[in-house]
XYZ file of C-alpha atoms in Angstrom:
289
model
C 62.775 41.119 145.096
C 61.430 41.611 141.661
C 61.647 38.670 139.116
C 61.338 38.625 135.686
C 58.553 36.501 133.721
C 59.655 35.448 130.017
C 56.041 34.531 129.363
C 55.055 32.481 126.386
C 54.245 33.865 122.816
C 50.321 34.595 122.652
C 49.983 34.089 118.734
C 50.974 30.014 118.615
C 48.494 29.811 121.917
C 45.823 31.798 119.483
C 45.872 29.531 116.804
C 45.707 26.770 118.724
C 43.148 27.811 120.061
C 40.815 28.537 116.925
C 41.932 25.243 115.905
C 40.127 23.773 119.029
C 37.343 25.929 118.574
C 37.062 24.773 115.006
C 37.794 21.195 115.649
C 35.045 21.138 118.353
C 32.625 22.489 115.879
C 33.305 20.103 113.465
C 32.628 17.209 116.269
C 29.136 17.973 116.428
C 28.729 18.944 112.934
C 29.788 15.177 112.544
C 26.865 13.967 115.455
C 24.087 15.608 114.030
C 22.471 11.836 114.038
C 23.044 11.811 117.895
C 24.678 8.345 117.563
C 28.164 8.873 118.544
C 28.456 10.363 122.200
C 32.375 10.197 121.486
C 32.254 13.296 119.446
C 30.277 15.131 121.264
C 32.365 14.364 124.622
C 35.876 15.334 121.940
C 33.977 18.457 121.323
C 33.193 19.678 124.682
C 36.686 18.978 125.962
C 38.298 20.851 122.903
C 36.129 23.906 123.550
C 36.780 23.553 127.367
C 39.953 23.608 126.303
C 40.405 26.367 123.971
C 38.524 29.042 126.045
C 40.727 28.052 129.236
C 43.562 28.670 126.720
C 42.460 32.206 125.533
C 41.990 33.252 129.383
C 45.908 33.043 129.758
C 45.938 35.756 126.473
C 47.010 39.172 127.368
C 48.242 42.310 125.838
C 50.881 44.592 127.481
C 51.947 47.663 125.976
C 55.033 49.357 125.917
C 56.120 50.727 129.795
C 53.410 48.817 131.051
C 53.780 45.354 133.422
C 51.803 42.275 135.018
C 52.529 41.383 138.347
C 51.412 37.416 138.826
C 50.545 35.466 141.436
C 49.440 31.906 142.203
C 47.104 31.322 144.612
C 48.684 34.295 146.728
C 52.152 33.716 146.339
C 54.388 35.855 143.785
C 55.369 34.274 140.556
C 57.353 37.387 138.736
C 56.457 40.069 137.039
C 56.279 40.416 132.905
C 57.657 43.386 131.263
C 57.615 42.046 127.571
C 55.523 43.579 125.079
C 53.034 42.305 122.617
C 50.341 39.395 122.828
C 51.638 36.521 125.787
C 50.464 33.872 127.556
C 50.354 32.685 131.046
C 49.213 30.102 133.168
C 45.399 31.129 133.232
C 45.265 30.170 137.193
C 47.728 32.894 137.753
C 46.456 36.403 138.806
C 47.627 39.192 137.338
C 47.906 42.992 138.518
C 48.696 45.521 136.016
C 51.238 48.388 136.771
C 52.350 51.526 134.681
C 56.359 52.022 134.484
C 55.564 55.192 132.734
C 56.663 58.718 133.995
C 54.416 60.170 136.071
C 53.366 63.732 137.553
C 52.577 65.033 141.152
C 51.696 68.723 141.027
C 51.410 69.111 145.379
C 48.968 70.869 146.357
C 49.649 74.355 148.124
C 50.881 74.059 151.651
C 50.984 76.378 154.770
C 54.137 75.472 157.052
C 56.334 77.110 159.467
C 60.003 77.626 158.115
C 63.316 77.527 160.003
C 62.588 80.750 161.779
C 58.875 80.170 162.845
C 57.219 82.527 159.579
C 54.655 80.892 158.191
C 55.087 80.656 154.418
C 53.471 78.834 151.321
C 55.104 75.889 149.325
C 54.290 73.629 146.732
C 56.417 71.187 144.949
C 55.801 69.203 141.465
C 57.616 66.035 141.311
C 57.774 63.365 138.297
C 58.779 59.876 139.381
C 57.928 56.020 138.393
C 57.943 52.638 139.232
C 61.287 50.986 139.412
C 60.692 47.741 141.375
C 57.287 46.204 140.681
C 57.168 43.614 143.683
C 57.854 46.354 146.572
C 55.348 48.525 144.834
C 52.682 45.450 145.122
C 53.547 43.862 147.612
C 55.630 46.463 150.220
C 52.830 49.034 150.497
C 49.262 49.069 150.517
C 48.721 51.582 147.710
C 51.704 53.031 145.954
C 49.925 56.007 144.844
C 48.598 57.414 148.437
C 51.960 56.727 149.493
C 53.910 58.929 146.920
C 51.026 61.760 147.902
C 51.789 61.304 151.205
C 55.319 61.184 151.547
C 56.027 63.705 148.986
C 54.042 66.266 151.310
C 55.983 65.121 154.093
C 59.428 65.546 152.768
C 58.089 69.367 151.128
C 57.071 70.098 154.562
C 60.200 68.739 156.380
C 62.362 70.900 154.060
C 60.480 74.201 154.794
C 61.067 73.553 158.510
C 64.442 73.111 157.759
C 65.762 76.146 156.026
C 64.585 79.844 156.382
C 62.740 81.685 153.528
C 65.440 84.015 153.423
C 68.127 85.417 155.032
C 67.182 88.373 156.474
C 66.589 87.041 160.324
C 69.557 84.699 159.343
C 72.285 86.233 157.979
C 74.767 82.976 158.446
C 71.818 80.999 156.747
C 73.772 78.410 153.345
C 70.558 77.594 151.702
C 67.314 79.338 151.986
C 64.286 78.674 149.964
C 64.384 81.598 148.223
C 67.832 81.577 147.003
C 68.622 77.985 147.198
C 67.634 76.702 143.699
C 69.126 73.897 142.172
C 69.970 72.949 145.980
C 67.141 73.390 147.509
C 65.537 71.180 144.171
C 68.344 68.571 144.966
C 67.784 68.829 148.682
C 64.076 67.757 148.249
C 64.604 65.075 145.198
C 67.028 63.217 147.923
C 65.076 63.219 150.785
C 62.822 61.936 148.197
C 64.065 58.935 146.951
C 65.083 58.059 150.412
C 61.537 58.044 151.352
C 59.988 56.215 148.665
C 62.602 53.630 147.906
C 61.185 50.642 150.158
C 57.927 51.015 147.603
C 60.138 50.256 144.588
C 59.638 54.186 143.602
C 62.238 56.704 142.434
C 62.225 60.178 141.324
C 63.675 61.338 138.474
C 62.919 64.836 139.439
C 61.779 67.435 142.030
C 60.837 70.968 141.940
C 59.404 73.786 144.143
C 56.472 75.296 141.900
C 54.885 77.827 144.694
C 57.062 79.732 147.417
C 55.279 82.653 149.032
C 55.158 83.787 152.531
C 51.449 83.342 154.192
C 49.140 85.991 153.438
C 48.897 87.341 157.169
C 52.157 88.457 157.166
C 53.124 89.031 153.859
C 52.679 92.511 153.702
C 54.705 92.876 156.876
C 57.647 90.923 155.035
C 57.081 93.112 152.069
C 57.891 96.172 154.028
C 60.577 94.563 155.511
C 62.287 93.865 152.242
C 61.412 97.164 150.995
C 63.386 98.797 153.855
C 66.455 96.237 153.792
C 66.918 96.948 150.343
C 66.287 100.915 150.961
C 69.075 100.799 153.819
C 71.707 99.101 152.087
C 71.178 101.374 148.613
C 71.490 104.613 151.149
C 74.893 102.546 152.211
C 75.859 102.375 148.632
C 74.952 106.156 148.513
C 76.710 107.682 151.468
C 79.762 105.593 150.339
C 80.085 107.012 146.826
C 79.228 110.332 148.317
C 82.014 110.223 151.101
C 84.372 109.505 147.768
C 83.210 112.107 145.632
C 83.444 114.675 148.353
C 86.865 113.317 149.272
C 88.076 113.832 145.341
C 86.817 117.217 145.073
C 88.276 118.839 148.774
C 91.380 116.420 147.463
C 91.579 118.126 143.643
C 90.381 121.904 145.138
C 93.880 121.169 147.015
C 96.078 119.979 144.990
C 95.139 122.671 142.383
C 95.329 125.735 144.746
C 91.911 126.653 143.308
C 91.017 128.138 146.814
C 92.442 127.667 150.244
C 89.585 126.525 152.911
C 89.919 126.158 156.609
C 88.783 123.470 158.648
C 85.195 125.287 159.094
C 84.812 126.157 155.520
C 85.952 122.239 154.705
C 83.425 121.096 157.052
C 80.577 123.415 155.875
C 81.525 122.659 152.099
C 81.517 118.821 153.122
C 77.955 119.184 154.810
C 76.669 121.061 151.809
C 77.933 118.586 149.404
C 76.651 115.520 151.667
C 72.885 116.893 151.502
C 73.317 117.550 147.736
C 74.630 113.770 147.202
C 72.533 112.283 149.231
C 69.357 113.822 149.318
C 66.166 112.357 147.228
C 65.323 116.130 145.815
C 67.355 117.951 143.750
C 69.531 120.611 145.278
C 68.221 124.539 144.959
C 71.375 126.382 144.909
C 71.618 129.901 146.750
C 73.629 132.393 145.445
C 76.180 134.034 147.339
C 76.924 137.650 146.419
C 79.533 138.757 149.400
C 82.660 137.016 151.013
C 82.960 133.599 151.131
C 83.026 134.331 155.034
C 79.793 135.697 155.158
């Protein structure tokens, strides 16, 4: 688990240090004559001591941390900012708690009903737990990469594109949305929790069917939605041509039989539903002939 640091403050260790530094100087400013060995031994040891001092100086900035170690086992992990100082023995590993961005790169997978289709997902996430991510995997980075194409391609096998082959389909990638987003920032943080990972959020950026059979698909949804508007057609017509034998009735404007009514009905069907527009032909005898 991760442990918190609350390393020392690096200014008192600086001027301490210049102090030794100085102090040393003035030790064999003092033995120029050669005759006092003391001074020059007081020197060395406060120079010795003053630069192993200013190794144990750092500076973290802010959303940044340092992951120590002694000699290979974990000390904590400092998330203060400024100028600090640690033990200079310990060995430190610097890590980013910043917000950062994987734009996926393009992939070709088979969804729920065997297409092949293109997807591509862009997902921000950070660091929440500092000793997994050091310690639980070998490299956090590759491991976001890889699992994040892994959970985009687990989620295209798992819904269809669309409904069209299935009807009975809740979520498909098309029309899913904020689902489908919430779908794949789930499986997300399920997969890169145990490296001390999260994800604040997940998107799909590119959703296309393959190129060898998108121009199949395209007619396909070109004639789905041409079908269901000739539906929407032929219902309205049936109505209209309903109201108007209904108001010729009611009205006593003319009295039709059944062949006349079904003649009348055909004519008006072809007029409603017909892409051209209707040439009318005049009729200058009966209505019977």
């Amino acid at each position: 688990m991760e442990k918190l640091m609350r390393p020392v403050s690096g200014f008192l260790v600086l001027i301490t240090s210049i102090a030794l530094v100085a102090g040393g100087i003035v030790c064999f400013a003092l033995n120029q004559g050669g005759d006092q060995p003391l001074l020059v031994v007081l020197g060395v040891i406060c120079l010795a001591v003053a630069f192993f001092l200013l190794k144990g100086l750092m500076i973290i900035n802010p959303n940044q941390a340092r992951v120590c170690t002694f000699f290979g086992r974990y000390v904590g992990t400092m998330k203060e900012n400024g100028l600090l100082w640690v033990n200079p023995l310990y060995s430190t590993t610097r890590i980013t708690l910043r917000s950062q961005n994987l734009n996926g790169q393009t992939l070709k997978v088979n969804d729920k009903m065997g297409n092949p289709v293109e997807i591509a997902a862009v997902i921000v996430w950070q660091v929440s737990d500092t000793y997994k991510a050091s310690f639980e995997v070998a490299d956090f980075q590759q491991y976001v990469n890889i699992q994040s194409e892994a959970a985009v391609r687990h989620l295209a096998t798992s819904c269809p594109y669309d409904n069209i082959e299935d009807e009975h389909a809740e979520i498909t990638l098309r029309e899913g949305g904020d689902k489908i987003n919430n779908l794949l920032e789930k499986e997300l943080n399920e997969r890169l929790a145990p490296a001390g990972l999260i994800v604040k959020e997940a998107r799909i950026s590119h959703l296309a069917y393959a190129q060898e059979i998108a121009g199949a698909m395209l007619q396909r949804q070109q004639a789905t939605a041409i079908v269901a508007a000739r539906i929407k057609i032929v219902e309205g017509a049936v109505g209209m041509v309903e109201l108007a034998l209904d108001q010729l009735s009611k009205r006593h404007i003319v009295e039709l039989d059944d062949e006349r009514k079904a003649a009348m009905v055909s004519n008006l069907m072809v007029v409603l539903c017909g892409e051209r527009g209707a040439q009318p032909v005049l009729n200058t005898g009966t209505l019977y002939q």
